Amino acid sequence: MTQTASDWVKHHFAACALDWTPQAARGTAHVLYAPVVLGEHDIAQCAALLSDEERQRADRQLTFDGRARFVQRRAFRRYCAALATGAGIDTDLSRIRFDETTTGQPAYNGARGVAFSFSSCQLGVMAGWSATHDIGVDIEDPTREVETVDMAKRFFAPSEAAVLAEQATPERETHFFQLWTLKEAALKSIGHGLAYGLEAFAFEVSPQLRVASAPEAFGGPSRFDPHLIESGGSSAALVLHDRLPSP
């Protein structure tokens, strides 16, 4: 029997994807990570699942690496949606379609009540989903060069920037990426992106991770549950948002 692209993608991610769900979040959320693959056959199989619009977007990428990461991200979305719905091996992944909200966040109507979040960097792709909470995930490559103090002064809360300014390298760099991933994940958990402002959330990593401030429009700090994920040489975070009760 000829193997379809959908079958290939499912077998590929089943073999290489890693469960990055923090222990404290098990039962509430699922977090999955897959390393980037750059083989032409691998990318062709992933690309076969995409819509015409997605393939056009992929073709507009300036480099092969950029195209490879784009199509893998979109194939991984479909694989995770199949896992989240329990459809599993019988699902044709090419039939799964994600829409985008007005703020650019992915939404899958085939899994009512399940919130998804996705992120990627040079190292790999990351997905998170939850049937009980709104969710945000973010992954960054902590080896890339960043002017940590200047960036923190521009985009972080004053309390966070002050702590970073007092730290020495490499502790400062580690702390910077922890805060960055937490902030991006938190913004995604409320359905927004960077345009909402990284300073909207403030975190304290030490001595215990906690949300120091969060928008009152979304319930304030007590509504958020942050988790740091240090795996695979990356810096990553998961933030769960307790959904506000309906009026």
PDB file of C-alpha atoms in Angstrom:
ATOM      1  CA  MET A   1       0.000   0.000   0.000  1.00  0.00           C
ATOM      2  CA  THR A   2       1.364   3.430  -0.967  1.00  0.00           C
ATOM      3  CA  GLN A   3       2.075   5.685   1.995  1.00  0.00           C
ATOM      4  CA  THR A   4       0.336   9.040   1.786  1.00  0.00           C
ATOM      5  CA  ALA A   5       1.928  12.325   2.838  1.00  0.00           C
ATOM      6  CA  SER A   6      -0.485  12.407   5.771  1.00  0.00           C
ATOM      7  CA  ASP A   7       0.704   8.975   6.927  1.00  0.00           C
ATOM      8  CA  TRP A   8       4.337   9.977   6.510  1.00  0.00           C
ATOM      9  CA  VAL A   9       3.913  13.164   8.544  1.00  0.00           C
ATOM     10  CA  LYS A  10       2.098  11.337  11.343  1.00  0.00           C
ATOM     11  CA  HIS A  11       4.812   8.679  11.547  1.00  0.00           C
ATOM     12  CA  HIS A  12       7.550  11.300  11.364  1.00  0.00           C
ATOM     13  CA  PHE A  13       6.265  13.426  14.236  1.00  0.00           C
ATOM     14  CA  ALA A  14       5.288  10.368  16.291  1.00  0.00           C
ATOM     15  CA  ALA A  15       8.933   9.300  16.080  1.00  0.00           C
ATOM     16  CA  CYS A  16      10.672  12.623  16.688  1.00  0.00           C
ATOM     17  CA  ALA A  17       8.292  14.803  18.736  1.00  0.00           C
ATOM     18  CA  LEU A  18       9.076  15.174  22.433  1.00  0.00           C
ATOM     19  CA  ASP A  19       6.613  15.696  25.254  1.00  0.00           C
ATOM     20  CA  TRP A  20       7.643  18.949  26.941  1.00  0.00           C
ATOM     21  CA  THR A  21       4.591  19.268  29.178  1.00  0.00           C
ATOM     22  CA  PRO A  22       5.717  20.562  32.606  1.00  0.00           C
ATOM     23  CA  GLN A  23       4.862  18.114  35.368  1.00  0.00           C
ATOM     24  CA  ALA A  24       2.788  20.711  37.202  1.00  0.00           C
ATOM     25  CA  ALA A  25       0.671  21.318  34.086  1.00  0.00           C
ATOM     26  CA  ARG A  26      -0.107  17.701  33.242  1.00  0.00           C
ATOM     27  CA  GLY A  27      -3.808  17.055  33.130  1.00  0.00           C
ATOM     28  CA  THR A  28      -4.403  20.684  32.152  1.00  0.00           C
ATOM     29  CA  ALA A  29      -2.239  21.171  29.070  1.00  0.00           C
ATOM     30  CA  HIS A  30      -0.129  19.339  26.518  1.00  0.00           C
ATOM     31  CA  VAL A  31       3.141  20.715  25.145  1.00  0.00           C
ATOM     32  CA  LEU A  32       4.935  19.052  22.237  1.00  0.00           C
ATOM     33  CA  TYR A  33       8.244  19.910  20.553  1.00  0.00           C
ATOM     34  CA  ALA A  34       9.728  18.702  17.271  1.00  0.00           C
ATOM     35  CA  PRO A  35      13.208  19.513  15.954  1.00  0.00           C
ATOM     36  CA  VAL A  36      13.525  21.160  12.558  1.00  0.00           C
ATOM     37  CA  VAL A  37      14.316  18.823   9.653  1.00  0.00           C
ATOM     38  CA  LEU A  38      15.765  20.179   6.421  1.00  0.00           C
ATOM     39  CA  GLY A  39      15.787  17.169   4.090  1.00  0.00           C
ATOM     40  CA  GLU A  40      14.093  17.851   0.761  1.00  0.00           C
ATOM     41  CA  HIS A  41      11.984  14.671   0.935  1.00  0.00           C
ATOM     42  CA  ASP A  42      10.830  15.547   4.473  1.00  0.00           C
ATOM     43  CA  ILE A  43       9.821  19.042   3.433  1.00  0.00           C
ATOM     44  CA  ALA A  44       8.020  17.775   0.328  1.00  0.00           C
ATOM     45  CA  GLN A  45       5.903  15.443   2.464  1.00  0.00           C
ATOM     46  CA  CYS A  46       4.994  18.265   4.858  1.00  0.00           C
ATOM     47  CA  ALA A  47       4.256  20.646   1.984  1.00  0.00           C
ATOM     48  CA  ALA A  48       1.818  18.154   0.436  1.00  0.00           C
ATOM     49  CA  LEU A  49      -0.569  18.747   3.346  1.00  0.00           C
ATOM     50  CA  LEU A  50      -0.730  22.502   2.911  1.00  0.00           C
ATOM     51  CA  SER A  51      -3.423  24.536   1.233  1.00  0.00           C
ATOM     52  CA  ASP A  52      -2.688  26.421  -1.995  1.00  0.00           C
ATOM     53  CA  GLU A  53      -2.504  29.675  -0.030  1.00  0.00           C
ATOM     54  CA  GLU A  54      -0.011  28.186   2.412  1.00  0.00           C
ATOM     55  CA  ARG A  55       2.159  26.790  -0.389  1.00  0.00           C
ATOM     56  CA  GLN A  56       2.192  30.223  -2.014  1.00  0.00           C
ATOM     57  CA  ARG A  57       3.319  31.729   1.284  1.00  0.00           C
ATOM     58  CA  ALA A  58       6.008  29.068   1.565  1.00  0.00           C
ATOM     59  CA  ASP A  59       7.255  29.823  -1.933  1.00  0.00           C
ATOM     60  CA  ARG A  60       7.654  33.488  -0.996  1.00  0.00           C
ATOM     61  CA  GLN A  61      10.259  32.567   1.615  1.00  0.00           C
ATOM     62  CA  LEU A  62      13.656  33.823   0.471  1.00  0.00           C
ATOM     63  CA  THR A  63      15.672  30.748   1.489  1.00  0.00           C
ATOM     64  CA  PHE A  64      15.226  26.984   1.459  1.00  0.00           C
ATOM     65  CA  ASP A  65      15.644  26.959   5.252  1.00  0.00           C
ATOM     66  CA  GLY A  66      12.861  29.530   5.604  1.00  0.00           C
ATOM     67  CA  ARG A  67      10.544  27.512   3.383  1.00  0.00           C
ATOM     68  CA  ALA A  68      11.437  24.303   5.222  1.00  0.00           C
ATOM     69  CA  ARG A  69      10.607  25.763   8.610  1.00  0.00           C
ATOM     70  CA  PHE A  70       7.337  27.263   7.347  1.00  0.00           C
ATOM     71  CA  VAL A  71       5.963  24.037   5.880  1.00  0.00           C
ATOM     72  CA  GLN A  72       7.084  22.008   8.882  1.00  0.00           C
ATOM     73  CA  ARG A  73       5.306  24.422  11.233  1.00  0.00           C
ATOM     74  CA  ARG A  74       2.071  24.106   9.270  1.00  0.00           C
ATOM     75  CA  ALA A  75       2.295  20.309   9.079  1.00  0.00           C
ATOM     76  CA  PHE A  76       3.022  20.138  12.810  1.00  0.00           C
ATOM     77  CA  ARG A  77      -0.104  22.213  13.514  1.00  0.00           C
ATOM     78  CA  ARG A  78      -2.207  19.616  11.770  1.00  0.00           C
ATOM     79  CA  TYR A  79      -0.535  16.721  13.560  1.00  0.00           C
ATOM     80  CA  CYS A  80      -1.154  18.347  16.948  1.00  0.00           C
ATOM     81  CA  ALA A  81      -4.783  19.091  16.074  1.00  0.00           C
ATOM     82  CA  ALA A  82      -5.304  15.411  15.295  1.00  0.00           C
ATOM     83  CA  LEU A  83      -3.802  14.481  18.673  1.00  0.00           C
ATOM     84  CA  ALA A  84      -5.892  17.061  20.510  1.00  0.00           C
ATOM     85  CA  THR A  85      -9.150  15.811  18.998  1.00  0.00           C
ATOM     86  CA  GLY A  86      -8.297  12.154  19.502  1.00  0.00           C
ATOM     87  CA  ALA A  87      -8.738  11.530  15.771  1.00  0.00           C
ATOM     88  CA  GLY A  88      -5.245  10.049  15.539  1.00  0.00           C
ATOM     89  CA  ILE A  89      -4.174   7.659  12.826  1.00  0.00           C
ATOM     90  CA  ASP A  90      -7.377   7.725  10.774  1.00  0.00           C
ATOM     91  CA  THR A  91      -7.281  11.475  10.146  1.00  0.00           C
ATOM     92  CA  ASP A  92      -6.227  12.865   6.773  1.00  0.00           C
ATOM     93  CA  LEU A  93      -4.094  15.768   7.985  1.00  0.00           C
ATOM     94  CA  SER A  94      -4.558  17.667   4.725  1.00  0.00           C
ATOM     95  CA  ARG A  95      -8.217  18.191   5.666  1.00  0.00           C
ATOM     96  CA  ILE A  96      -7.340  20.024   8.890  1.00  0.00           C
ATOM     97  CA  ARG A  97      -7.464  23.801   8.537  1.00  0.00           C
ATOM     98  CA  PHE A  98      -6.576  26.469  11.060  1.00  0.00           C
ATOM     99  CA  ASP A  99      -8.082  29.932  10.851  1.00  0.00           C
ATOM    100  CA  GLU A 100      -6.581  33.060  12.357  1.00  0.00           C
ATOM    101  CA  THR A 101      -8.269  35.396  14.798  1.00  0.00           C
ATOM    102  CA  THR A 102      -8.276  39.148  14.176  1.00  0.00           C
ATOM    103  CA  THR A 103      -5.085  39.361  16.250  1.00  0.00           C
ATOM    104  CA  GLY A 104      -3.356  36.619  14.241  1.00  0.00           C
ATOM    105  CA  GLN A 105      -3.748  33.736  16.705  1.00  0.00           C
ATOM    106  CA  PRO A 106      -4.470  30.231  15.337  1.00  0.00           C
ATOM    107  CA  ALA A 107      -7.945  28.788  15.876  1.00  0.00           C
ATOM    108  CA  TYR A 108      -9.196  25.318  14.937  1.00  0.00           C
ATOM    109  CA  ASN A 109     -12.945  24.931  14.715  1.00  0.00           C
ATOM    110  CA  GLY A 110     -12.640  21.143  14.535  1.00  0.00           C
ATOM    111  CA  ALA A 111     -11.793  21.006  18.244  1.00  0.00           C
ATOM    112  CA  ARG A 112     -14.416  23.079  20.003  1.00  0.00           C
ATOM    113  CA  GLY A 113     -13.293  24.365  23.364  1.00  0.00           C
ATOM    114  CA  VAL A 114      -9.640  23.438  22.766  1.00  0.00           C
ATOM    115  CA  ALA A 115      -7.212  26.363  22.698  1.00  0.00           C
ATOM    116  CA  PHE A 116      -3.961  26.071  20.712  1.00  0.00           C
ATOM    117  CA  SER A 117      -0.707  27.981  20.676  1.00  0.00           C
ATOM    118  CA  PHE A 118       2.360  27.522  18.475  1.00  0.00           C
ATOM    119  CA  SER A 119       5.892  28.870  18.351  1.00  0.00           C
ATOM    120  CA  SER A 120       9.133  28.161  16.513  1.00  0.00           C
ATOM    121  CA  CYS A 121      12.773  29.141  16.334  1.00  0.00           C
ATOM    122  CA  GLN A 122      15.854  27.938  14.446  1.00  0.00           C
ATOM    123  CA  LEU A 123      15.941  24.814  16.629  1.00  0.00           C
ATOM    124  CA  GLY A 124      12.410  23.494  16.272  1.00  0.00           C
ATOM    125  CA  VAL A 125       8.658  23.919  16.521  1.00  0.00           C
ATOM    126  CA  MET A 126       6.550  23.882  19.664  1.00  0.00           C
ATOM    127  CA  ALA A 127       2.837  23.418  20.242  1.00  0.00           C
ATOM    128  CA  GLY A 128       0.572  23.682  23.253  1.00  0.00           C
ATOM    129  CA  TRP A 129      -3.115  22.973  23.708  1.00  0.00           C
ATOM    130  CA  SER A 130      -5.663  22.843  26.494  1.00  0.00           C
ATOM    131  CA  ALA A 131      -9.357  22.011  26.766  1.00  0.00           C
ATOM    132  CA  THR A 132      -9.776  23.894  30.055  1.00  0.00           C
ATOM    133  CA  HIS A 133      -7.578  27.001  29.792  1.00  0.00           C
ATOM    134  CA  ASP A 134      -6.472  29.545  27.256  1.00  0.00           C
ATOM    135  CA  ILE A 135      -2.848  28.874  26.464  1.00  0.00           C
ATOM    136  CA  GLY A 136       0.336  30.434  25.177  1.00  0.00           C
ATOM    137  CA  VAL A 137       3.718  28.916  24.359  1.00  0.00           C
ATOM    138  CA  ASP A 138       6.940  30.473  23.142  1.00  0.00           C
ATOM    139  CA  ILE A 139      10.363  29.109  22.239  1.00  0.00           C
ATOM    140  CA  GLU A 140      13.563  31.043  21.559  1.00  0.00           C
ATOM    141  CA  ASP A 141      17.147  30.221  20.636  1.00  0.00           C
ATOM    142  CA  PRO A 142      19.120  31.609  23.613  1.00  0.00           C
ATOM    143  CA  THR A 143      22.399  31.586  21.688  1.00  0.00           C
ATOM    144  CA  ARG A 144      21.392  34.442  19.379  1.00  0.00           C
ATOM    145  CA  GLU A 145      22.978  37.774  20.195  1.00  0.00           C
ATOM    146  CA  VAL A 146      20.707  40.303  21.899  1.00  0.00           C
ATOM    147  CA  GLU A 147      21.450  43.588  23.657  1.00  0.00           C
ATOM    148  CA  THR A 148      19.693  42.342  26.750  1.00  0.00           C
ATOM    149  CA  VAL A 149      19.897  45.455  28.949  1.00  0.00           C
ATOM    150  CA  ASP A 150      18.858  47.856  26.184  1.00  0.00           C
ATOM    151  CA  MET A 151      16.018  45.583  25.067  1.00  0.00           C
ATOM    152  CA  ALA A 152      14.775  45.186  28.626  1.00  0.00           C
ATOM    153  CA  LYS A 153      14.778  48.950  29.199  1.00  0.00           C
ATOM    154  CA  ARG A 154      12.751  49.466  26.028  1.00  0.00           C
ATOM    155  CA  PHE A 155      10.232  46.639  26.294  1.00  0.00           C
ATOM    156  CA  PHE A 156      10.139  45.159  29.817  1.00  0.00           C
ATOM    157  CA  ALA A 157       8.627  46.391  33.065  1.00  0.00           C
ATOM    158  CA  PRO A 158      11.009  48.678  35.025  1.00  0.00           C
ATOM    159  CA  SER A 159      11.336  46.104  37.822  1.00  0.00           C
ATOM    160  CA  GLU A 160      12.450  43.428  35.353  1.00  0.00           C
ATOM    161  CA  ALA A 161      14.919  45.731  33.612  1.00  0.00           C
ATOM    162  CA  ALA A 162      16.429  46.701  36.979  1.00  0.00           C
ATOM    163  CA  VAL A 163      17.034  43.068  37.953  1.00  0.00           C
ATOM    164  CA  LEU A 164      18.647  42.294  34.598  1.00  0.00           C
ATOM    165  CA  ALA A 165      20.921  45.334  34.794  1.00  0.00           C
ATOM    166  CA  GLU A 166      22.382  44.051  38.075  1.00  0.00           C
ATOM    167  CA  GLN A 167      23.184  40.587  36.742  1.00  0.00           C
ATOM    168  CA  ALA A 168      26.382  39.363  35.125  1.00  0.00           C
ATOM    169  CA  THR A 169      26.709  37.457  31.867  1.00  0.00           C
ATOM    170  CA  PRO A 170      25.680  34.632  31.247  1.00  0.00           C
ATOM    171  CA  GLU A 171      23.098  34.770  34.064  1.00  0.00           C
ATOM    172  CA  ARG A 172      21.638  37.934  32.524  1.00  0.00           C
ATOM    173  CA  GLU A 173      21.229  36.332  29.104  1.00  0.00           C
ATOM    174  CA  THR A 174      19.496  33.280  30.565  1.00  0.00           C
ATOM    175  CA  HIS A 175      17.180  35.476  32.628  1.00  0.00           C
ATOM    176  CA  PHE A 176      16.409  37.723  29.649  1.00  0.00           C
ATOM    177  CA  PHE A 177      15.209  34.835  27.479  1.00  0.00           C
ATOM    178  CA  GLN A 178      13.214  33.389  30.364  1.00  0.00           C
ATOM    179  CA  LEU A 179      11.361  36.669  30.718  1.00  0.00           C
ATOM    180  CA  TRP A 180      10.933  37.107  26.969  1.00  0.00           C
ATOM    181  CA  THR A 181       9.417  33.657  26.464  1.00  0.00           C
ATOM    182  CA  LEU A 182       7.140  34.081  29.488  1.00  0.00           C
ATOM    183  CA  LYS A 183       5.895  37.412  28.187  1.00  0.00           C
ATOM    184  CA  GLU A 184       5.245  36.177  24.641  1.00  0.00           C
ATOM    185  CA  ALA A 185       3.489  33.080  25.981  1.00  0.00           C
ATOM    186  CA  ALA A 186       1.367  35.226  28.308  1.00  0.00           C
ATOM    187  CA  LEU A 187       0.343  37.534  25.454  1.00  0.00           C
ATOM    188  CA  LYS A 188      -0.661  34.538  23.347  1.00  0.00           C
ATOM    189  CA  SER A 189      -2.711  33.163  26.253  1.00  0.00           C
ATOM    190  CA  ILE A 190      -4.951  36.255  26.046  1.00  0.00           C
ATOM    191  CA  GLY A 191      -5.155  36.086  22.261  1.00  0.00           C
ATOM    192  CA  HIS A 192      -2.697  38.876  21.500  1.00  0.00           C
ATOM    193  CA  GLY A 193       0.754  39.341  20.051  1.00  0.00           C
ATOM    194  CA  LEU A 194       3.701  41.647  20.632  1.00  0.00           C
ATOM    195  CA  ALA A 195       1.699  44.709  19.568  1.00  0.00           C
ATOM    196  CA  TYR A 196      -0.191  44.507  22.884  1.00  0.00           C
ATOM    197  CA  GLY A 197       3.100  45.296  24.668  1.00  0.00           C
ATOM    198  CA  LEU A 198       5.610  43.094  26.469  1.00  0.00           C
ATOM    199  CA  GLU A 199       5.345  45.376  29.489  1.00  0.00           C
ATOM    200  CA  ALA A 200       1.714  44.293  29.974  1.00  0.00           C
ATOM    201  CA  PHE A 201       3.026  41.350  31.999  1.00  0.00           C
ATOM    202  CA  ALA A 202       5.810  41.291  34.583  1.00  0.00           C
ATOM    203  CA  PHE A 203       7.371  38.157  36.048  1.00  0.00           C
ATOM    204  CA  GLU A 204       9.651  37.253  38.901  1.00  0.00           C
ATOM    205  CA  VAL A 205      11.722  34.163  38.161  1.00  0.00           C
ATOM    206  CA  SER A 206      13.576  33.924  41.467  1.00  0.00           C
ATOM    207  CA  PRO A 207      13.271  32.746  44.184  1.00  0.00           C
ATOM    208  CA  GLN A 208      10.016  31.335  42.787  1.00  0.00           C
ATOM    209  CA  LEU A 209       8.411  31.861  39.408  1.00  0.00           C
ATOM    210  CA  ARG A 210       5.333  34.061  39.670  1.00  0.00           C
ATOM    211  CA  VAL A 211       3.325  36.628  37.740  1.00  0.00           C
ATOM    212  CA  ALA A 212       4.054  40.008  39.312  1.00  0.00           C
ATOM    213  CA  SER A 213       1.554  41.947  37.202  1.00  0.00           C
ATOM    214  CA  ALA A 214      -0.978  41.208  34.471  1.00  0.00           C
ATOM    215  CA  PRO A 215      -3.794  43.145  32.763  1.00  0.00           C
ATOM    216  CA  GLU A 216      -6.802  43.512  35.033  1.00  0.00           C
ATOM    217  CA  ALA A 217      -9.021  43.208  31.961  1.00  0.00           C
ATOM    218  CA  PHE A 218      -7.974  39.556  31.890  1.00  0.00           C
ATOM    219  CA  GLY A 219      -8.324  38.921  35.602  1.00  0.00           C
ATOM    220  CA  GLY A 220      -4.960  40.062  36.942  1.00  0.00           C
ATOM    221  CA  PRO A 221      -2.006  37.890  38.053  1.00  0.00           C
ATOM    222  CA  SER A 222      -4.051  35.255  39.871  1.00  0.00           C
ATOM    223  CA  ARG A 223      -5.615  34.106  36.600  1.00  0.00           C
ATOM    224  CA  PHE A 224      -2.266  33.089  35.066  1.00  0.00           C
ATOM    225  CA  ASP A 225      -0.129  30.001  35.625  1.00  0.00           C
ATOM    226  CA  PRO A 226       3.421  30.316  34.204  1.00  0.00           C
ATOM    227  CA  HIS A 227       5.922  27.515  33.527  1.00  0.00           C
ATOM    228  CA  LEU A 228       9.500  27.648  32.266  1.00  0.00           C
ATOM    229  CA  ILE A 229      10.742  24.829  30.029  1.00  0.00           C
ATOM    230  CA  GLU A 230      14.487  24.346  29.734  1.00  0.00           C
ATOM    231  CA  SER A 231      15.045  21.561  27.191  1.00  0.00           C
ATOM    232  CA  GLY A 232      16.861  20.883  23.956  1.00  0.00           C
ATOM    233  CA  GLY A 233      19.217  23.846  24.314  1.00  0.00           C
ATOM    234  CA  SER A 234      16.334  26.276  23.922  1.00  0.00           C
ATOM    235  CA  SER A 235      14.502  28.653  26.213  1.00  0.00           C
ATOM    236  CA  ALA A 236      10.754  28.065  26.286  1.00  0.00           C
ATOM    237  CA  ALA A 237       7.689  28.877  28.335  1.00  0.00           C
ATOM    238  CA  LEU A 238       4.078  27.864  28.821  1.00  0.00           C
ATOM    239  CA  VAL A 239       1.464  30.202  30.297  1.00  0.00           C
ATOM    240  CA  LEU A 240      -2.062  29.071  31.101  1.00  0.00           C
ATOM    241  CA  HIS A 241      -4.878  31.576  31.501  1.00  0.00           C
ATOM    242  CA  ASP A 242      -7.893  30.631  33.598  1.00  0.00           C
ATOM    243  CA  ARG A 243     -10.785  31.605  31.368  1.00  0.00           C
ATOM    244  CA  LEU A 244     -12.969  34.340  32.723  1.00  0.00           C
ATOM    245  CA  PRO A 245     -16.531  33.239  33.501  1.00  0.00           C
ATOM    246  CA  SER A 246     -19.160  34.238  30.968  1.00  0.00           C
ATOM    247  CA  PRO A 247     -21.147  37.340  31.972  1.00  0.00           C
TER     248      PRO A 247
END
